[in-house]
Amino acid sequence: MTIPAELYNTVYLGALVILTVVLGFCYALYTQERLEHPKKEMFLPSALICVIVTAFIGTRPISHVFVDMAGYATSMHIWKIPNINYSWSQLNLIFDNFRIFFATNEYPIEWFFIIIAIVYFGCMWIACRKIFPFDTLFAFIVCLGAFSTFSFGTNGIKAGAAASCFLLALAYNKKTWLAILFAFISWGLHHSMSMVVGAFIIVKFYNKPKFHFIVWGISLLIAAAHITVFQNLFMSVADDHGAGYLGEQQFGKGFRIDFILYSAMPVLVGYYAIFKKKIQSDNYNTLLSTYLLTNSIWMLCMYAEFTNRIAYLSWFMYPIVLIYPFLNIKWSERQYRQAITVAALHLGFTLFMTYVFYG
């Protein structure tokens, strides 16, 4: 039975609600002993969920409901005429040449969307497996329930695939050559990732969360004051495509308090974990500092026409940064219950934005 395109998001979120409730009951039964003596989680459960969601999203019908999807299908149909060649000058080196390869060889367009879904969810799952070896399924479900996950898995697929690939750079940040490789592939999939790669490099050289908290706070004040000098600066050095994204909103909503509140959750958790509970973790510092810096750049560009796409350059790592201290660091006798609460609120925000705010 074919699911109508209009129902895809509802089916997707409905399944996540069920999975979150089931996992919540399981984690509510766990004791502190599990946290103190963790065992690497079985491979199959999370891998199976990854395969199912990849197949579900990858085989979705080609429809204008998924916005950019129809545009990709149309352009690749046009490109079947063999007059477009591979080029190092393509805006998105890997992604654009891959599209040309698919179109000129007249491979079925459905295969293209399946491969992109494999990259998107596969990289996300591998990153969760690496970062959360004892709680891969829980972390992966939280990632799937993020506000932007469905959208960038079905609409902004180029940015989504690039962002998921960059998660691997974060996951393997201790292995420099692997981090560089994944960062390069990420940039090759979508050139906007140059901002994220730049932030990651800064963090690698100066991984001091206190400094990045200050940068985030100052950026928030600048955004609240509607100071767009940095947005104009970024627009002046960007290419024509990037400048179009950074242009002043014509029909936007201005200061996005909803996006600010959403973005602030990992910040508040991070502040409590580092400065109140005195948690010391190089991996967490890297994740949190990279998030703080990229989210700061979004706030400096908050009044751009496509502010949601710029926000995604920090939001794609949001669920991992949010849940990390509850799963990977011992700091409370009740942290599994806290993890359940955070996961429920996180998914609740997605449901609210989907059915109430945008509803």
PDB file of N, CA and C in Angstrom, residues 11-80:
ATOM      1  N   VAL A  11       2.955   9.897   9.604  1.00  0.00           N
ATOM      2  CA  VAL A  11       3.354   8.510   9.851  1.00  0.00           C
ATOM      3  C   VAL A  11       4.737   8.474  10.512  1.00  0.00           C
ATOM      4  N   TYR A  12       5.646   9.282  10.002  1.00  0.00           N
ATOM      5  CA  TYR A  12       7.010   9.346  10.541  1.00  0.00           C
ATOM      6  C   TYR A  12       7.002   9.753  12.013  1.00  0.00           C
ATOM      7  N   LEU A  13       6.305  10.827  12.334  1.00  0.00           N
ATOM      8  CA  LEU A  13       6.269  11.307  13.716  1.00  0.00           C
ATOM      9  C   LEU A  13       5.488  10.360  14.613  1.00  0.00           C
ATOM     10  N   GLY A  14       4.432   9.760  14.091  1.00  0.00           N
ATOM     11  CA  GLY A  14       3.676   8.798  14.883  1.00  0.00           C
ATOM     12  C   GLY A  14       4.522   7.613  15.306  1.00  0.00           C
ATOM     13  N   ALA A  15       5.333   7.107  14.395  1.00  0.00           N
ATOM     14  CA  ALA A  15       6.229   5.998  14.720  1.00  0.00           C
ATOM     15  C   ALA A  15       7.262   6.409  15.759  1.00  0.00           C
ATOM     16  N   LEU A  16       7.756   7.647  15.649  1.00  0.00           N
ATOM     17  CA  LEU A  16       8.740   8.129  16.620  1.00  0.00           C
ATOM     18  C   LEU A  16       8.133   8.291  18.013  1.00  0.00           C
ATOM     19  N   VAL A  17       6.884   8.713  18.080  1.00  0.00           N
ATOM     20  CA  VAL A  17       6.214   8.817  19.382  1.00  0.00           C
ATOM     21  C   VAL A  17       6.154   7.445  20.047  1.00  0.00           C
ATOM     22  N   ILE A  18       5.768   6.439  19.278  1.00  0.00           N
ATOM     23  CA  ILE A  18       5.680   5.071  19.819  1.00  0.00           C
ATOM     24  C   ILE A  18       7.056   4.594  20.287  1.00  0.00           C
ATOM     25  N   LEU A  19       8.083   4.772  19.457  1.00  0.00           N
ATOM     26  CA  LEU A  19       9.433   4.341  19.818  1.00  0.00           C
ATOM     27  C   LEU A  19       9.949   5.070  21.051  1.00  0.00           C
ATOM     28  N   THR A  20       9.673   6.354  21.136  1.00  0.00           N
ATOM     29  CA  THR A  20      10.129   7.144  22.286  1.00  0.00           C
ATOM     30  C   THR A  20       9.455   6.681  23.568  1.00  0.00           C
ATOM     31  N   VAL A  21       8.156   6.383  23.499  1.00  0.00           N
ATOM     32  CA  VAL A  21       7.435   5.900  24.685  1.00  0.00           C
ATOM     33  C   VAL A  21       7.985   4.547  25.129  1.00  0.00           C
ATOM     34  N   VAL A  22       8.199   3.640  24.186  1.00  0.00           N
ATOM     35  CA  VAL A  22       8.727   2.311  24.520  1.00  0.00           C
ATOM     36  C   VAL A  22      10.116   2.430  25.138  1.00  0.00           C
ATOM     37  N   LEU A  23      10.991   3.220  24.512  1.00  0.00           N
ATOM     38  CA  LEU A  23      12.339   3.410  25.054  1.00  0.00           C
ATOM     39  C   LEU A  23      12.293   4.089  26.419  1.00  0.00           C
ATOM     40  N   GLY A  24      11.338   4.991  26.576  1.00  0.00           N
ATOM     41  CA  GLY A  24      11.201   5.681  27.856  1.00  0.00           C
ATOM     42  C   GLY A  24      10.905   4.716  28.986  1.00  0.00           C
ATOM     43  N   PHE A  25       9.998   3.778  28.748  1.00  0.00           N
ATOM     44  CA  PHE A  25       9.682   2.772  29.770  1.00  0.00           C
ATOM     45  C   PHE A  25      10.906   1.900  30.073  1.00  0.00           C
ATOM     46  N   CYS A  26      11.659   1.557  29.033  1.00  0.00           N
ATOM     47  CA  CYS A  26      12.862   0.740  29.252  1.00  0.00           C
ATOM     48  C   CYS A  26      13.886   1.485  30.089  1.00  0.00           C
ATOM     49  N   TYR A  27      14.152   2.738  29.754  1.00  0.00           N
ATOM     50  CA  TYR A  27      15.169   3.499  30.470  1.00  0.00           C
ATOM     51  C   TYR A  27      14.723   3.862  31.885  1.00  0.00           C
ATOM     52  N   ALA A  28      13.419   3.934  32.098  1.00  0.00           N
ATOM     53  CA  ALA A  28      12.924   4.222  33.447  1.00  0.00           C
ATOM     54  C   ALA A  28      13.244   3.078  34.401  1.00  0.00           C
ATOM     55  N   LEU A  29      13.449   1.888  33.855  1.00  0.00           N
ATOM     56  CA  LEU A  29      13.749   0.715  34.680  1.00  0.00           C
ATOM     57  C   LEU A  29      15.239   0.529  34.935  1.00  0.00           C
ATOM     58  N   TYR A  30      16.073   1.245  34.194  1.00  0.00           N
ATOM     59  CA  TYR A  30      17.512   1.096  34.363  1.00  0.00           C
ATOM     60  C   TYR A  30      17.968   1.679  35.697  1.00  0.00           C
ATOM     61  N   THR A  31      18.975   1.058  36.280  1.00  0.00           N
ATOM     62  CA  THR A  31      19.518   1.523  37.544  1.00  0.00           C
ATOM     63  C   THR A  31      20.854   2.219  37.321  1.00  0.00           C
ATOM     64  N   GLN A  32      21.390   2.796  38.376  1.00  0.00           N
ATOM     65  CA  GLN A  32      22.681   3.455  38.306  1.00  0.00           C
ATOM     66  C   GLN A  32      23.794   2.465  37.950  1.00  0.00           C
ATOM     67  N   GLU A  33      23.566   1.200  38.261  1.00  0.00           N
ATOM     68  CA  GLU A  33      24.579   0.192  37.973  1.00  0.00           C
ATOM     69  C   GLU A  33      24.869   0.117  36.470  1.00  0.00           C
ATOM     70  N   ARG A  34      23.833   0.274  35.655  1.00  0.00           N
ATOM     71  CA  ARG A  34      24.039   0.250  34.210  1.00  0.00           C
ATOM     72  C   ARG A  34      24.931   1.393  33.759  1.00  0.00           C
ATOM     73  N   LEU A  35      24.772   2.551  34.376  1.00  0.00           N
ATOM     74  CA  LEU A  35      25.586   3.710  34.028  1.00  0.00           C
ATOM     75  C   LEU A  35      27.036   3.524  34.455  1.00  0.00           C
ATOM     76  N   GLU A  36      27.218   2.892  35.602  1.00  0.00           N
ATOM     77  CA  GLU A  36      28.578   2.703  36.125  1.00  0.00           C
ATOM     78  C   GLU A  36      29.303   1.556  35.448  1.00  0.00           C
ATOM     79  N   HIS A  37      28.543   0.582  34.936  1.00  0.00           N
ATOM     80  CA  HIS A  37      29.152  -0.563  34.250  1.00  0.00           C
ATOM     81  C   HIS A  37      28.458  -0.783  32.908  1.00  0.00           C
ATOM     82  N   PRO A  38      28.638   0.149  31.998  1.00  0.00           N
ATOM     83  CA  PRO A  38      27.922   0.048  30.718  1.00  0.00           C
ATOM     84  C   PRO A  38      28.483  -1.050  29.826  1.00  0.00           C
ATOM     85  N   LYS A  39      27.628  -1.570  28.971  1.00  0.00           N
ATOM     86  CA  LYS A  39      28.031  -2.558  27.974  1.00  0.00           C
ATOM     87  C   LYS A  39      27.656  -2.023  26.598  1.00  0.00           C
ATOM     88  N   LYS A  40      28.521  -2.291  25.630  1.00  0.00           N
ATOM     89  CA  LYS A  40      28.261  -1.814  24.284  1.00  0.00           C
ATOM     90  C   LYS A  40      26.943  -2.378  23.780  1.00  0.00           C
ATOM     91  N   GLU A  41      26.118  -1.504  23.244  1.00  0.00           N
ATOM     92  CA  GLU A  41      24.779  -1.887  22.813  1.00  0.00           C
ATOM     93  C   GLU A  41      24.838  -2.814  21.598  1.00  0.00           C
ATOM     94  N   MET A  42      23.873  -3.696  21.499  1.00  0.00           N
ATOM     95  CA  MET A  42      23.773  -4.594  20.348  1.00  0.00           C
ATOM     96  C   MET A  42      23.638  -3.791  19.056  1.00  0.00           C
ATOM     97  N   PHE A  43      24.219  -4.330  18.021  1.00  0.00           N
ATOM     98  CA  PHE A  43      24.247  -3.661  16.721  1.00  0.00           C
ATOM     99  C   PHE A  43      22.866  -3.618  16.064  1.00  0.00           C
ATOM    100  N   LEU A  44      22.115  -4.705  16.170  1.00  0.00           N
ATOM    101  CA  LEU A  44      20.922  -4.906  15.341  1.00  0.00           C
ATOM    102  C   LEU A  44      19.786  -3.909  15.564  1.00  0.00           C
ATOM    103  N   PRO A  45      19.357  -3.619  16.805  1.00  0.00           N
ATOM    104  CA  PRO A  45      18.157  -2.785  16.969  1.00  0.00           C
ATOM    105  C   PRO A  45      18.244  -1.426  16.279  1.00  0.00           C
ATOM    106  N   SER A  46      19.313  -0.687  16.558  1.00  0.00           N
ATOM    107  CA  SER A  46      19.436   0.643  15.950  1.00  0.00           C
ATOM    108  C   SER A  46      19.671   0.544  14.451  1.00  0.00           C
ATOM    109  N   ALA A  47      20.426  -0.474  13.999  1.00  0.00           N
ATOM    110  CA  ALA A  47      20.674  -0.659  12.568  1.00  0.00           C
ATOM    111  C   ALA A  47      19.369  -0.952  11.833  1.00  0.00           C
ATOM    112  N   LEU A  48      18.506  -1.750  12.449  1.00  0.00           N
ATOM    113  CA  LEU A  48      17.218  -2.083  11.838  1.00  0.00           C
ATOM    114  C   LEU A  48      16.338  -0.845  11.684  1.00  0.00           C
ATOM    115  N   ILE A  49      16.302  -0.017  12.735  1.00  0.00           N
ATOM    116  CA  ILE A  49      15.535   1.233  12.652  1.00  0.00           C
ATOM    117  C   ILE A  49      16.102   2.118  11.547  1.00  0.00           C
ATOM    118  N   CYS A  50      17.419   2.167  11.437  1.00  0.00           N
ATOM    119  CA  CYS A  50      18.059   2.978  10.390  1.00  0.00           C
ATOM    120  C   CYS A  50      17.653   2.490   9.004  1.00  0.00           C
ATOM    121  N   VAL A  51      17.654   1.186   8.800  1.00  0.00           N
ATOM    122  CA  VAL A  51      17.272   0.621   7.497  1.00  0.00           C
ATOM    123  C   VAL A  51      15.809   0.935   7.180  1.00  0.00           C
ATOM    124  N   ILE A  52      14.944   0.796   8.176  1.00  0.00           N
ATOM    125  CA  ILE A  52      13.510   1.030   7.957  1.00  0.00           C
ATOM    126  C   ILE A  52      13.244   2.488   7.603  1.00  0.00           C
ATOM    127  N   VAL A  53      13.816   3.418   8.367  1.00  0.00           N
ATOM    128  CA  VAL A  53      13.552   4.831   8.106  1.00  0.00           C
ATOM    129  C   VAL A  53      14.196   5.268   6.790  1.00  0.00           C
ATOM    130  N   THR A  54      15.348   4.677   6.455  1.00  0.00           N
ATOM    131  CA  THR A  54      15.991   4.986   5.176  1.00  0.00           C
ATOM    132  C   THR A  54      15.115   4.533   4.009  1.00  0.00           C
ATOM    133  N   ALA A  55      14.573   3.314   4.112  1.00  0.00           N
ATOM    134  CA  ALA A  55      13.700   2.798   3.061  1.00  0.00           C
ATOM    135  C   ALA A  55      12.415   3.619   2.966  1.00  0.00           C
ATOM    136  N   PHE A  56      11.870   4.001   4.115  1.00  0.00           N
ATOM    137  CA  PHE A  56      10.627   4.771   4.154  1.00  0.00           C
ATOM    138  C   PHE A  56      10.796   6.131   3.472  1.00  0.00           C
ATOM    139  N   ILE A  57      11.845   6.846   3.841  1.00  0.00           N
ATOM    140  CA  ILE A  57      12.071   8.177   3.278  1.00  0.00           C
ATOM    141  C   ILE A  57      12.633   8.084   1.859  1.00  0.00           C
ATOM    142  N   GLY A  58      13.536   7.132   1.617  1.00  0.00           N
ATOM    143  CA  GLY A  58      14.175   7.033   0.318  1.00  0.00           C
ATOM    144  C   GLY A  58      13.241   6.642  -0.809  1.00  0.00           C
ATOM    145  N   THR A  59      12.178   5.913  -0.486  1.00  0.00           N
ATOM    146  CA  THR A  59      11.232   5.468  -1.516  1.00  0.00           C
ATOM    147  C   THR A  59       9.953   6.298  -1.521  1.00  0.00           C
ATOM    148  N   ARG A  60       9.971   7.452  -0.905  1.00  0.00           N
ATOM    149  CA  ARG A  60       8.787   8.314  -0.887  1.00  0.00           C
ATOM    150  C   ARG A  60       8.405   8.719  -2.314  1.00  0.00           C
ATOM    151  N   PRO A  61       7.144   9.013  -2.542  1.00  0.00           N
ATOM    152  CA  PRO A  61       6.729   9.416  -3.898  1.00  0.00           C
ATOM    153  C   PRO A  61       7.319  10.772  -4.275  1.00  0.00           C
ATOM    154  N   ILE A  62       7.632  10.945  -5.546  1.00  0.00           N
ATOM    155  CA  ILE A  62       8.124  12.246  -6.022  1.00  0.00           C
ATOM    156  C   ILE A  62       6.945  13.205  -6.059  1.00  0.00           C
ATOM    157  N   SER A  63       6.991  14.190  -5.188  1.00  0.00           N
ATOM    158  CA  SER A  63       5.822  15.060  -5.010  1.00  0.00           C
ATOM    159  C   SER A  63       6.252  16.460  -4.624  1.00  0.00           C
ATOM    160  N   HIS A  64       5.438  17.451  -4.995  1.00  0.00           N
ATOM    161  CA  HIS A  64       5.684  18.841  -4.604  1.00  0.00           C
ATOM    162  C   HIS A  64       5.471  19.046  -3.099  1.00  0.00           C
ATOM    163  N   VAL A  65       4.862  18.056  -2.447  1.00  0.00           N
ATOM    164  CA  VAL A  65       4.733  18.127  -0.988  1.00  0.00           C
ATOM    165  C   VAL A  65       6.115  18.226  -0.344  1.00  0.00           C
ATOM    166  N   PHE A  66       7.102  17.588  -0.969  1.00  0.00           N
ATOM    167  CA  PHE A  66       8.472  17.602  -0.454  1.00  0.00           C
ATOM    168  C   PHE A  66       9.315  18.701  -1.100  1.00  0.00           C
ATOM    169  N   VAL A  67       8.645  19.662  -1.713  1.00  0.00           N
ATOM    170  CA  VAL A  67       9.197  20.907  -2.262  1.00  0.00           C
ATOM    171  C   VAL A  67      10.387  20.661  -3.200  1.00  0.00           C
ATOM    172  N   ASP A  68      11.614  20.710  -2.674  1.00  0.00           N
ATOM    173  CA  ASP A  68      12.799  20.613  -3.527  1.00  0.00           C
ATOM    174  C   ASP A  68      12.879  19.297  -4.283  1.00  0.00           C
ATOM    175  N   MET A  69      12.245  18.262  -3.767  1.00  0.00           N
ATOM    176  CA  MET A  69      12.327  16.942  -4.402  1.00  0.00           C
ATOM    177  C   MET A  69      11.836  16.997  -5.842  1.00  0.00           C
ATOM    178  N   ALA A  70      10.727  17.655  -6.070  1.00  0.00           N
ATOM    179  CA  ALA A  70      10.184  17.761  -7.419  1.00  0.00           C
ATOM    180  C   ALA A  70      11.123  18.551  -8.322  1.00  0.00           C
ATOM    181  N   GLY A  71      11.764  19.565  -7.759  1.00  0.00           N
ATOM    182  CA  GLY A  71      12.715  20.349  -8.529  1.00  0.00           C
ATOM    183  C   GLY A  71      13.922  19.533  -8.958  1.00  0.00           C
ATOM    184  N   TYR A  72      14.437  18.703  -8.044  1.00  0.00           N
ATOM    185  CA  TYR A  72      15.559  17.824  -8.385  1.00  0.00           C
ATOM    186  C   TYR A  72      15.164  16.861  -9.494  1.00  0.00           C
ATOM    187  N   ALA A  73      13.979  16.285  -9.385  1.00  0.00           N
ATOM    188  CA  ALA A  73      13.522  15.319 -10.381  1.00  0.00           C
ATOM    189  C   ALA A  73      13.397  15.970 -11.752  1.00  0.00           C
ATOM    190  N   THR A  74      12.856  17.188 -11.795  1.00  0.00           N
ATOM    191  CA  THR A  74      12.697  17.897 -13.068  1.00  0.00           C
ATOM    192  C   THR A  74      14.041  18.228 -13.697  1.00  0.00           C
ATOM    193  N   SER A  75      14.956  18.758 -12.902  1.00  0.00           N
ATOM    194  CA  SER A  75      16.265  19.153 -13.430  1.00  0.00           C
ATOM    195  C   SER A  75      17.049  17.946 -13.941  1.00  0.00           C
ATOM    196  N   MET A  76      16.969  16.834 -13.230  1.00  0.00           N
ATOM    197  CA  MET A  76      17.705  15.645 -13.649  1.00  0.00           C
ATOM    198  C   MET A  76      17.092  15.016 -14.891  1.00  0.00           C
ATOM    199  N   HIS A  77      15.802  15.209 -15.087  1.00  0.00           N
ATOM    200  CA  HIS A  77      15.176  14.748 -16.330  1.00  0.00           C
ATOM    201  C   HIS A  77      15.697  15.565 -17.508  1.00  0.00           C
ATOM    202  N   ILE A  78      15.849  16.867 -17.298  1.00  0.00           N
ATOM    203  CA  ILE A  78      16.385  17.747 -18.345  1.00  0.00           C
ATOM    204  C   ILE A  78      17.837  17.396 -18.642  1.00  0.00           C
ATOM    205  N   TRP A  79      18.603  17.074 -17.582  1.00  0.00           N
ATOM    206  CA  TRP A  79      20.026  16.788 -17.742  1.00  0.00           C
ATOM    207  C   TRP A  79      20.295  15.462 -18.454  1.00  0.00           C
ATOM    208  N   LYS A  80      19.272  14.682 -18.716  1.00  0.00           N
ATOM    209  CA  LYS A  80      19.492  13.422 -19.436  1.00  0.00           C
ATOM    210  C   LYS A  80      20.035  13.671 -20.841  1.00  0.00           C
TER     211      LYS A  80
END
